[in-house]
Short mmCIF file of C-alpha atoms in Angstrom, two decimals:
data_model
loop_
_atom_site.label_atom_id
_atom_site.label_comp_id
_atom_site.label_asym_id
_atom_site.label_seq_id
_atom_site.Cartn_x
_atom_site.Cartn_y
_atom_site.Cartn_z
CA MET F 885 -2.77 -236.18 -139.89
CA LEU F 886 -3.94 -239.37 -138.20
CA GLU F 887 -4.82 -242.13 -140.63
CA ALA F 888 -8.01 -244.15 -140.25
CA ASN F 889 -6.23 -247.20 -138.86
CA GLN F 890 -4.29 -245.28 -136.21
CA THR F 891 -5.55 -245.22 -132.65
CA ARG F 892 -4.43 -244.15 -129.20
CA THR F 893 -4.85 -247.58 -127.64
CA ARG F 894 -1.42 -247.63 -126.01
CA SER F 895 -1.93 -244.14 -124.57
CA GLN F 896 -5.14 -245.38 -122.99
CA GLN F 897 -3.38 -248.44 -121.61
CA TRP F 898 -0.58 -246.37 -120.09
CA PHE F 899 -3.11 -243.99 -118.57
CA GLU F 900 -5.06 -246.86 -117.00
CA ARG F 901 -1.82 -248.26 -115.60
CA ALA F 902 -0.85 -244.84 -114.27
CA GLN F 903 -4.02 -244.67 -112.18
CA GLN F 904 -2.52 -247.31 -109.88
CA SER F 905 0.52 -245.22 -108.97
CA LEU F 906 -0.21 -241.56 -109.70
CA VAL F 907 -3.05 -239.32 -108.52
CA GLU F 908 -5.32 -238.85 -111.56
CA GLY F 909 -2.70 -240.84 -113.47
CA VAL F 910 -0.54 -237.73 -113.95
CA ASN F 911 1.76 -235.40 -112.03
CA SER F 912 -0.10 -232.19 -112.86
CA PRO F 913 -3.86 -231.82 -113.50
CA SER F 914 -3.20 -229.88 -116.71
CA ARG F 915 -1.98 -233.14 -118.28
CA GLY F 916 -4.87 -235.43 -117.35
CA ALA F 917 -8.51 -236.19 -118.04
CA THR F 918 -9.56 -232.82 -116.60
CA VAL F 919 -8.27 -231.29 -119.83
CA TYR F 920 -8.07 -234.21 -122.28
CA THR F 921 -11.59 -235.64 -122.32
CA ALA F 922 -10.60 -239.13 -123.50
CA GLY F 923 -7.51 -239.18 -121.31
CA PRO F 924 -4.06 -237.81 -122.04
CA ILE F 925 -2.00 -238.55 -125.10
CA VAL F 926 1.10 -240.31 -123.79
CA LEU F 927 4.13 -238.87 -125.57
CA GLU F 928 7.27 -240.92 -126.06
CA ARG F 929 9.70 -238.83 -128.09
CA GLY F 930 10.17 -235.52 -129.86
CA ARG F 931 12.45 -233.96 -132.43
CA GLY F 932 12.36 -230.45 -133.77
CA SER F 933 8.75 -229.31 -133.98
CA HIS F 934 7.30 -232.85 -133.83
CA VAL F 935 6.33 -235.34 -131.13
CA TRP F 936 5.31 -238.99 -131.31
CA ASP F 937 2.89 -240.72 -128.96
CA ALA F 938 2.95 -244.24 -127.55
CA ASP F 939 1.04 -245.53 -130.60
CA GLY F 940 3.50 -244.00 -133.06
CA ASN F 941 1.21 -241.14 -134.13
CA ARG F 942 3.11 -238.01 -135.13
CA TYR F 943 2.03 -234.46 -134.25
CA ILE F 944 3.30 -230.95 -134.83
CA ASP F 945 3.78 -229.61 -131.32
CA PHE F 946 2.45 -226.11 -130.67
CA MET F 947 2.34 -226.51 -126.89
CA MET F 948 6.12 -226.95 -126.49
CA SER F 949 5.99 -227.92 -122.82
CA PHE F 950 3.88 -224.84 -122.01
CA GLY F 951 6.57 -222.67 -123.57
CA ALA F 952 9.68 -224.23 -122.05
CA LEU F 953 10.99 -225.66 -125.33
CA ILE F 954 12.08 -222.46 -127.04
CA GLN F 955 14.50 -224.50 -129.23
CA GLY F 956 12.02 -227.29 -129.96
CA HIS F 957 12.71 -230.93 -129.13
CA ALA F 958 16.19 -232.47 -128.97
CA HIS F 959 18.06 -229.55 -130.49
CA PRO F 960 21.44 -230.99 -131.62
CA THR F 961 23.48 -228.36 -129.79
CA LEU F 962 21.64 -228.97 -126.54
CA VAL F 963 21.83 -232.75 -126.94
CA LYS F 964 25.60 -232.45 -127.33
CA THR F 965 25.80 -230.07 -124.35
CA VAL F 966 23.87 -232.44 -122.09
CA SER F 967 25.84 -235.50 -123.17
CA GLU F 968 29.18 -233.84 -122.49
CA ALA F 969 28.03 -232.39 -119.17
CA MET F 970 26.70 -235.74 -117.96
CA ALA F 971 29.98 -237.44 -118.80
CA GLU F 972 31.82 -234.97 -116.57
CA GLY F 973 29.33 -235.03 -113.68
CA SER F 974 25.85 -233.62 -113.72
CA HIS F 975 25.77 -231.87 -110.35
CA PHE F 976 28.07 -231.14 -107.41
CA ALA F 977 26.02 -228.77 -105.16
CA ALA F 978 29.16 -226.64 -105.23
CA ALA F 979 30.43 -223.56 -107.02
CA THR F 980 31.02 -224.23 -110.73
CA SER F 981 32.22 -222.32 -113.75
CA ALA F 982 28.98 -223.35 -115.50
CA GLU F 983 26.83 -221.13 -113.27
CA VAL F 984 29.15 -218.18 -113.85
CA GLU F 985 28.95 -218.55 -117.61
CA ALA F 986 25.17 -218.90 -117.51
CA ALA F 987 24.85 -215.79 -115.33
CA GLU F 988 27.12 -213.75 -117.60
CA ARG F 989 25.04 -214.58 -120.65
CA PHE F 990 21.84 -213.85 -118.71
CA ARG F 991 23.08 -210.40 -117.70
CA ARG F 992 24.06 -209.57 -121.27
CA MET F 993 20.51 -210.27 -122.47
CA VAL F 994 18.32 -208.88 -119.67
CA PRO F 995 18.63 -205.09 -119.32
CA SER F 996 17.50 -204.90 -115.67
CA ALA F 997 19.80 -207.69 -114.44
CA GLU F 998 22.78 -206.33 -112.53
CA VAL F 999 22.90 -209.72 -110.84
CA VAL F 1000 20.90 -212.93 -110.98
CA ARG F 1001 20.07 -215.81 -108.63
CA PHE F 1002 19.07 -219.13 -110.16
CA THR F 1003 16.31 -221.29 -108.70
CA ASN F 1004 14.89 -224.63 -109.79
CA THR F 1005 11.47 -223.52 -111.04
CA GLY F 1006 9.48 -220.42 -111.84
CA SER F 1007 7.39 -220.95 -108.71
CA GLU F 1008 10.53 -220.90 -106.58
CA ALA F 1009 11.60 -217.69 -108.28
CA THR F 1010 8.34 -215.94 -107.46
CA MET F 1011 8.56 -217.15 -103.85
CA LEU F 1012 12.01 -215.64 -103.54
CA VAL F 1013 11.19 -212.37 -105.27
CA LEU F 1014 8.37 -211.61 -102.82
CA ARG F 1015 10.63 -212.30 -99.85
CA LEU F 1016 13.25 -209.96 -101.30
CA ALA F 1017 10.69 -207.21 -101.92
CA ARG F 1018 9.38 -207.40 -98.38
CA ALA F 1019 12.86 -207.36 -96.88
CA HIS F 1020 13.92 -204.40 -99.03
CA THR F 1021 10.87 -202.21 -98.38
CA ARG F 1022 10.08 -203.35 -94.83
CA ARG F 1023 6.45 -203.67 -95.93
CA ARG F 1024 4.31 -206.83 -95.97
CA LYS F 1025 1.46 -206.30 -98.43
CA PHE F 1026 1.66 -206.80 -102.17
CA LEU F 1027 -0.71 -206.24 -105.07
CA LYS F 1028 -1.77 -209.17 -107.25
CA PHE F 1029 -3.96 -208.88 -110.32
CA GLU F 1030 -7.01 -210.97 -111.14
CA GLY F 1031 -6.25 -213.82 -113.53
CA HIS F 1032 -2.48 -213.69 -113.13
CA TYR F 1033 -0.66 -216.87 -112.11
CA HIS F 1034 2.65 -216.66 -110.28
CA GLY F 1035 3.15 -220.28 -109.34
CA TRP F 1036 1.53 -222.37 -106.65
CA TYR F 1037 2.96 -220.52 -103.62
CA ASP F 1038 0.12 -219.98 -101.11
CA PRO F 1039 -0.14 -216.15 -101.14
CA TYR F 1040 -0.42 -216.02 -104.95
CA LEU F 1041 -3.32 -218.46 -105.19
CA LEU F 1042 -6.17 -215.99 -105.41
CA ASN F 1043 -8.33 -215.60 -108.54
CA ALA F 1044 -5.80 -217.27 -110.81
CA HIS F 1045 -8.39 -219.49 -112.52
CA SER F 1046 -11.59 -218.63 -114.34
CA HIS F 1047 -14.96 -218.54 -112.59
CA THR F 1048 -18.50 -217.63 -113.57
CA PRO F 1049 -19.11 -213.86 -113.79
CA GLU F 1050 -21.51 -214.05 -110.85
CA GLN F 1051 -18.71 -215.23 -108.57
CA LEU F 1052 -16.29 -212.40 -109.34
CA GLY F 1053 -17.89 -209.60 -107.35
CA PRO F 1054 -17.70 -205.90 -108.25
CA VAL F 1055 -14.67 -204.48 -110.02
CA GLU F 1056 -14.19 -202.03 -107.15
CA ASN F 1057 -14.00 -204.87 -104.61
CA PRO F 1058 -13.28 -208.21 -106.31
CA ALA F 1059 -14.39 -211.39 -104.58
CA ARG F 1060 -11.37 -213.21 -103.16
CA ILE F 1061 -11.53 -216.77 -104.50
CA PRO F 1062 -8.77 -219.14 -103.30
CA ASP F 1063 -7.42 -221.46 -105.98
CA SER F 1064 -6.62 -224.28 -103.57
CA ASP F 1065 -7.88 -225.95 -100.46
CA GLY F 1066 -5.50 -226.24 -97.55
CA ILE F 1067 -4.53 -222.55 -97.41
CA PRO F 1068 -5.41 -220.70 -94.17
CA PRO F 1069 -7.53 -217.60 -94.90
CA SER F 1070 -5.02 -215.48 -92.97
CA THR F 1071 -2.49 -216.18 -95.74
CA PHE F 1072 -4.30 -213.64 -97.89
CA ASP F 1073 -4.40 -210.86 -95.29
CA ASP F 1074 -1.43 -209.17 -96.97
CA VAL F 1075 -2.72 -209.54 -100.53
CA VAL F 1076 -4.36 -206.60 -102.30
CA LEU F 1077 -6.39 -207.91 -105.26
CA ALA F 1078 -7.15 -205.71 -108.26
CA PRO F 1079 -8.34 -205.89 -111.87
CA TRP F 1080 -5.59 -205.78 -114.51
CA ASN F 1081 -5.45 -203.61 -117.62
CA ASP F 1082 -7.86 -201.09 -116.07
CA GLY F 1083 -6.19 -197.70 -115.66
CA ALA F 1084 -8.91 -196.19 -113.47
CA ALA F 1085 -8.93 -199.20 -111.14
CA LEU F 1086 -5.14 -199.07 -110.90
CA GLU F 1087 -5.18 -195.39 -109.90
CA ARG F 1088 -7.85 -196.05 -107.27
CA VAL F 1089 -6.09 -199.05 -105.73
CA MET F 1090 -2.70 -197.38 -105.64
CA ARG F 1091 -4.15 -194.27 -103.98
CA GLN F 1092 -5.72 -196.47 -101.31
CA HIS F 1093 -2.96 -199.04 -100.74
CA GLY F 1094 0.23 -197.86 -102.44
CA HIS F 1095 1.86 -196.62 -99.25
CA GLU F 1096 1.61 -200.07 -97.62
CA LEU F 1097 2.68 -202.21 -100.60
CA ALA F 1098 6.06 -203.91 -100.75
CA ALA F 1099 5.50 -204.68 -104.42
CA VAL F 1100 3.16 -204.94 -107.36
CA ILE F 1101 3.67 -208.18 -109.28
CA THR F 1102 2.38 -208.56 -112.83
CA GLU F 1103 2.73 -210.70 -115.90
CA PRO F 1104 3.75 -208.44 -118.80
CA ILE F 1105 1.24 -210.36 -120.90
CA MET F 1106 -1.58 -212.16 -119.11
CA ALA F 1107 -0.60 -215.69 -120.05
CA ASN F 1108 -2.80 -217.60 -117.61
CA MET F 1109 -5.97 -216.59 -119.50
CA GLY F 1110 -4.52 -217.37 -122.91
CA CYS F 1111 -2.73 -214.32 -124.29
CA ILE F 1112 -4.07 -210.94 -123.16
CA LEU F 1113 -1.97 -207.92 -124.07
CA PRO F 1114 -1.51 -204.78 -121.97
CA ARG F 1115 -3.31 -201.62 -123.05
CA ALA F 1116 -1.15 -198.86 -124.47
CA GLY F 1117 0.41 -196.83 -121.67
CA TYR F 1118 -0.68 -199.17 -118.89
CA PHE F 1119 2.80 -200.29 -117.85
CA GLU F 1120 4.23 -196.81 -118.11
CA ARG F 1121 1.61 -195.57 -115.65
CA LEU F 1122 2.14 -198.59 -113.39
CA ARG F 1123 5.86 -197.82 -113.35
CA GLU F 1124 5.16 -194.19 -112.35
CA LEU F 1125 2.69 -195.12 -109.61
CA THR F 1126 4.95 -197.72 -108.00
CA GLN F 1127 7.83 -195.27 -107.94
CA ASP F 1128 5.63 -192.57 -106.41
CA CYS F 1129 4.48 -194.99 -103.69
CA GLY F 1130 7.93 -196.39 -102.93
CA CYS F 1131 6.95 -199.96 -103.74
CA LEU F 1132 8.73 -202.30 -106.13
CA LEU F 1133 7.49 -203.28 -109.56
CA ILE F 1134 7.99 -206.99 -110.28
CA PHE F 1135 7.66 -208.41 -113.78
CA ASP F 1136 6.89 -212.13 -113.71
CA GLU F 1137 8.51 -213.14 -116.98
CA VAL F 1138 8.46 -216.87 -116.32
CA VAL F 1139 6.30 -217.26 -119.45
CA THR F 1140 7.39 -214.24 -121.50
CA GLY F 1141 11.11 -214.14 -120.73
CA PHE F 1142 13.48 -214.84 -123.65
CA ARG F 1143 10.43 -215.29 -125.89
CA TYR F 1144 9.52 -211.90 -127.35
CA ALA F 1145 12.98 -210.34 -127.27
CA PRO F 1146 16.41 -211.23 -125.85
CA GLY F 1147 15.52 -209.34 -122.66
CA GLY F 1148 11.89 -210.45 -122.54
CA CYS F 1149 8.83 -208.21 -122.48
CA GLN F 1150 10.58 -205.57 -120.39
CA GLU F 1151 12.84 -204.99 -123.38
CA TYR F 1152 10.01 -205.29 -125.89
CA TYR F 1153 7.78 -202.77 -124.09
CA GLY F 1154 10.62 -200.58 -122.88
CA VAL F 1155 9.63 -200.62 -119.20
CA GLN F 1156 12.25 -201.58 -116.62
CA PRO F 1157 10.93 -203.25 -113.47
CA ASP F 1158 12.74 -203.33 -110.14
CA LEU F 1159 12.80 -207.13 -110.04
CA SER F 1160 12.02 -209.87 -112.54
CA THR F 1161 11.45 -213.59 -112.47
CA PHE F 1162 12.21 -216.02 -115.29
CA GLY F 1163 11.78 -219.72 -116.10
CA LYS F 1164 10.42 -221.89 -118.92
CA ALA F 1165 12.28 -220.71 -122.08
CA LEU F 1166 15.38 -219.97 -120.00
CA GLY F 1167 16.03 -223.69 -119.52
CA ALA F 1168 15.01 -224.92 -123.00
CA GLY F 1169 13.28 -227.92 -121.42
CA PHE F 1170 15.26 -228.19 -118.18
CA PRO F 1171 13.74 -227.08 -114.86
CA VAL F 1172 15.10 -223.68 -113.87
CA GLY F 1173 14.01 -220.31 -112.60
CA ALA F 1174 15.74 -217.02 -111.93
CA VAL F 1175 15.37 -213.76 -110.05
CA ALA F 1176 17.11 -210.75 -111.56
CA GLY F 1177 17.49 -207.13 -110.56
CA PRO F 1178 19.80 -204.56 -108.98
CA ARG F 1179 22.62 -205.59 -106.73
CA SER F 1180 21.23 -203.36 -103.96
CA ILE F 1181 18.20 -205.66 -103.61
CA LEU F 1182 19.62 -209.09 -104.44
CA GLU F 1183 22.61 -208.50 -102.15
CA ARG F 1184 20.16 -208.97 -99.28
CA MET F 1185 20.76 -212.69 -99.83
CA ARG F 1186 24.40 -212.22 -98.84
CA TRP F 1187 25.11 -214.14 -95.63
CA SER F 1188 24.49 -211.98 -92.56
CA GLU F 1189 22.35 -211.85 -89.44
CA ASN F 1190 19.46 -210.21 -91.32
CA MET F 1191 19.82 -211.92 -94.67
CA VAL F 1192 17.05 -213.09 -96.99
CA LEU F 1193 17.45 -216.85 -96.81
CA HIS F 1194 17.54 -218.80 -100.05
CA TYR F 1195 18.87 -222.34 -99.88
CA GLY F 1196 18.65 -225.10 -102.48
CA THR F 1197 20.73 -228.18 -103.14
CA PHE F 1198 19.88 -228.00 -106.83
CA ASN F 1199 20.24 -224.24 -107.31
CA GLY F 1200 22.67 -223.62 -110.16
CA HIS F 1201 22.52 -227.29 -111.16
CA ARG F 1202 25.63 -227.82 -113.28
CA LEU F 1203 24.03 -229.68 -116.16
CA THR F 1204 21.16 -227.18 -116.30
CA MET F 1205 23.54 -224.23 -116.23
CA LYS F 1206 25.40 -225.71 -119.20
CA VAL F 1207 22.09 -225.94 -121.06
CA VAL F 1208 21.12 -222.39 -120.07
CA ALA F 1209 24.39 -220.99 -121.41
CA ALA F 1210 24.11 -222.93 -124.68
CA ASN F 1211 20.46 -221.96 -125.06
CA LEU F 1212 21.18 -218.25 -124.53
CA ASP F 1213 23.99 -218.47 -127.07
CA LEU F 1214 21.52 -219.90 -129.59
CA LEU F 1215 19.01 -217.14 -128.81
CA SER F 1216 21.71 -214.51 -129.28
CA ALA F 1217 22.29 -215.49 -132.89
CA GLU F 1218 21.28 -213.07 -135.62
CA ASN F 1219 17.65 -213.04 -136.77
CA VAL F 1220 16.40 -215.58 -134.19
CA TYR F 1221 13.68 -213.30 -132.86
CA ARG F 1222 12.83 -211.99 -136.30
CA LYS F 1223 12.09 -215.57 -137.37
CA LEU F 1224 10.11 -216.38 -134.22
CA HIS F 1225 7.89 -213.37 -134.81
CA ALA F 1226 7.55 -214.02 -138.55
CA VAL F 1227 6.50 -217.66 -138.14
CA GLY F 1228 4.11 -216.83 -135.31
CA ASN F 1229 2.53 -213.92 -137.17
CA ALA F 1230 2.04 -216.15 -140.23
CA ALA F 1231 0.21 -218.70 -138.07
CA ILE F 1232 -1.98 -215.98 -136.57
CA ALA F 1233 -2.82 -214.53 -139.98
CA GLY F 1234 -3.62 -217.97 -141.39
CA LEU F 1235 -5.92 -218.87 -138.51
CA ARG F 1236 -7.73 -215.54 -138.71
CA GLU F 1237 -8.36 -216.09 -142.40
CA VAL F 1238 -9.78 -219.56 -141.71
CA PHE F 1239 -12.22 -218.22 -139.12
CA ARG F 1240 -13.21 -215.33 -141.41
CA ARG F 1241 -13.84 -217.59 -144.40
CA ARG F 1242 -15.66 -220.21 -142.30
CA GLN F 1243 -17.70 -217.45 -140.61
CA VAL F 1244 -16.70 -218.71 -137.18
CA LYS F 1245 -16.93 -216.19 -134.36
CA ALA F 1246 -13.38 -216.48 -133.11
CA ILE F 1247 -10.41 -214.20 -132.66
CA VAL F 1248 -6.70 -214.95 -132.53
CA GLN F 1249 -5.02 -212.76 -129.94
CA GLY F 1250 -1.33 -212.13 -129.41
CA PHE F 1251 1.61 -211.69 -131.72
CA GLY F 1252 4.76 -213.44 -132.80
CA PRO F 1253 5.86 -216.41 -130.68
CA MET F 1254 2.77 -216.66 -128.43
CA PHE F 1255 -0.96 -216.37 -129.13
CA GLN F 1256 -4.36 -217.82 -128.27
CA ILE F 1257 -7.66 -218.51 -129.99
CA TYR F 1258 -10.85 -217.30 -128.32
CA PHE F 1259 -14.30 -218.35 -129.52
CA THR F 1260 -16.16 -215.13 -128.83
CA ALA F 1261 -18.20 -212.44 -130.54
CA ARG F 1262 -15.97 -209.79 -128.96
CA ASP F 1263 -13.33 -207.92 -130.93
CA ALA F 1264 -10.78 -208.48 -128.16
CA ILE F 1265 -10.42 -210.02 -124.71
CA ARG F 1266 -8.92 -207.32 -122.51
CA ASP F 1267 -8.87 -208.80 -119.03
CA TYR F 1268 -9.79 -211.59 -116.65
CA ARG F 1269 -13.45 -210.64 -116.50
CA ASP F 1270 -13.76 -210.55 -120.28
CA TYR F 1271 -12.31 -214.06 -120.37
CA CYS F 1272 -14.69 -215.38 -117.70
CA GLN F 1273 -17.75 -213.82 -119.30
CA TYR F 1274 -17.28 -213.89 -123.05
CA VAL F 1275 -15.01 -216.81 -124.00
CA ASP F 1276 -16.51 -220.19 -124.96
CA THR F 1277 -13.89 -222.46 -123.43
CA LYS F 1278 -15.89 -225.62 -124.14
CA LEU F 1279 -16.03 -224.86 -127.84
CA TYR F 1280 -12.30 -224.23 -127.81
CA SER F 1281 -11.68 -227.60 -126.14
CA GLY F 1282 -13.76 -229.35 -128.79
CA PHE F 1283 -11.86 -227.52 -131.53
CA VAL F 1284 -8.46 -228.55 -130.16
CA HIS F 1285 -9.55 -232.17 -129.76
CA ARG F 1286 -10.38 -232.08 -133.48
CA LEU F 1287 -6.91 -230.70 -134.16
CA LEU F 1288 -5.35 -233.50 -132.14
CA ASP F 1289 -7.09 -235.97 -134.44
CA ARG F 1290 -5.47 -234.15 -137.36
CA GLY F 1291 -1.92 -234.27 -136.07
CA ILE F 1292 -1.70 -230.92 -134.26
CA TYR F 1293 -0.59 -231.23 -130.62
CA MET F 1294 -1.94 -228.58 -128.29
CA THR F 1295 -3.56 -228.46 -124.88
CA PRO F 1296 -7.36 -228.14 -124.96
CA SER F 1297 -7.15 -225.69 -122.04
CA ASN F 1298 -8.15 -222.24 -123.29
CA GLY F 1299 -6.27 -220.61 -120.42
CA LEU F 1300 -2.90 -221.54 -121.92
CA HIS F 1301 -1.37 -220.47 -125.23
CA TRP F 1302 0.09 -221.51 -128.57
CA ILE F 1303 3.88 -221.44 -128.67
CA ILE F 1304 6.25 -220.94 -131.59
CA SER F 1305 9.77 -222.30 -131.16
CA THR F 1306 12.87 -221.83 -133.27
CA ALA F 1307 12.16 -225.30 -134.70
CA HIS F 1308 8.82 -224.36 -136.26
CA SER F 1309 8.72 -223.80 -140.01
CA ASP F 1310 6.45 -222.32 -142.65
CA ALA F 1311 5.41 -225.90 -143.49
CA ASP F 1312 4.29 -226.40 -139.88
CA VAL F 1313 2.19 -223.25 -140.11
CA GLN F 1314 0.60 -224.42 -143.36
CA ALA F 1315 -0.26 -227.78 -141.78
CA LEU F 1316 -1.82 -225.99 -138.79
CA VAL F 1317 -3.94 -223.75 -141.01
CA GLU F 1318 -5.16 -226.71 -143.09
CA ALA F 1319 -6.00 -228.72 -139.96
CA ALA F 1320 -7.84 -225.74 -138.47
CA ASP F 1321 -9.85 -225.36 -141.66
CA GLN F 1322 -10.88 -229.01 -141.48
CA ALA F 1323 -11.62 -228.79 -137.75
CA CYS F 1324 -14.01 -225.90 -138.31
CA SER F 1325 -16.24 -228.04 -140.50
CA GLY F 1326 -19.35 -228.87 -138.48
CA LEU F 1327 -17.85 -227.41 -135.33
CA LEU F 1328 -20.77 -225.16 -134.43
#
C-alpha cells in the first residue's frame, strides 16, 4: 500500500517528457491518459508478482502485460535462458534448432497442432490465419462476432470496442461500426458480423451465409469485453454448423492459449477447431504469435506458384524460441494449472465476498487464471450488448484507480481482465481482497 509520503512525481515527469517524442506520450493508447486519468504509472522493474514504478512505489501486478507474463516478472529460469541465448547470438534469420525445439513442445501441448508456424505477434497470426482459410476454401467472406478483437488488421476492426446501445442497431442486423479511421469501407465487404453467444442468431446467420464463408473466427472466451464465458453447448453447435457449411472454425487463443489448460481453451472445452492462433502467454513476455492446425492447411505456405505467402525476418526469432521452449517446459510441470486455477478462484471468491458484504452491485465473472469485475445489477454479462448496456465502466475505472493507490496494479479499462500468473501467491490474493475492501468505502 502506498504510504502518505509517496507520490508519482517521477512518473508524471517522464510522461511530460514523453509527450515531446511519442504520440500521447505512449506507444499504445491503452497505456496512456485515455485510460489512466492522471497519466500513466511509469514502471521501471518487476520481479515475481510485483512491479516498481519510477518513484519506487511497489505494486502487486494483476495485469501481467495484458496476460503475456504467465510466469510473472523475471522468472529465474527465463532470465538464465535469455542470458545464455544472447551470449550465443540472439537472432540469425536462419534455420535454428531453437525453433524446432519450441515447435515440438508446442505440438505436444496443443491437441489440434499437427504443425505450427511462428509469427511475431498475435495480430500477425490472425492476419495469416485468415489468408490460409481463404486459400484453403477458395471463399472470401468470414464471420466475425460483435465485441471480439483479433488484432488491428483492417478487416477485423468492426465492433471491437464498446458503444452506446443506441449505436448498435438490431440484433438481426448489427450496425457496422469501424474501430479505426483510415480503412476503406470496401474492406468490410467480405465481413459477416453477428452477435456472439446467441444460439438462435448463430443458426440464422449460418443458414444465410454459411455457404459463402471461408471461416468463422471466435475468441473461446470474449476477452475484449472483460471476461465473458460461452454458454453451454454454444461451441459444440458452432463446430457442427461450420462443418455442415464447409467453412473453417478458427479459435483465436491469443489471450486464452496456455492459460486455462496446456492446450488452451480448445482443450478445456473439448472442442477442436480447424485452425488456432496463439500469442501472449506463449512468449512469457517476449513478442510472439503462432498459427497451428492440420498439415493439409498449413502446408499451403510451402513454396510453390500458388502458395500462401508468409515472410518475416523475425519469424522464429532465436532468442524468443529459446524462451518459448523454456516457458512451455515450465507450464508442463505437474500441478501448474491446478495452482493457477486455485489462486484465481480464491481471488474471485474473496472479491465476491467483499462486494456482498459491502452491498456493492458488482459481479466477478470468469474462473481460474482470468476474470473481470463488472459494476452492474445483472447476474451475468453474457455478450457484447450486455456489456455496452449494463456495465458501469466509469465506476470500474474509479475503483481501479483506488486500488492503484493501495498498491494493486491493474488497468482501469473494464474491457480487459485480471490475470493470475504462476508467480501469484495466496498472500497476493489476501492483499488484493483487503485493498478491494478499502476501495469500496465511499465508492458509490
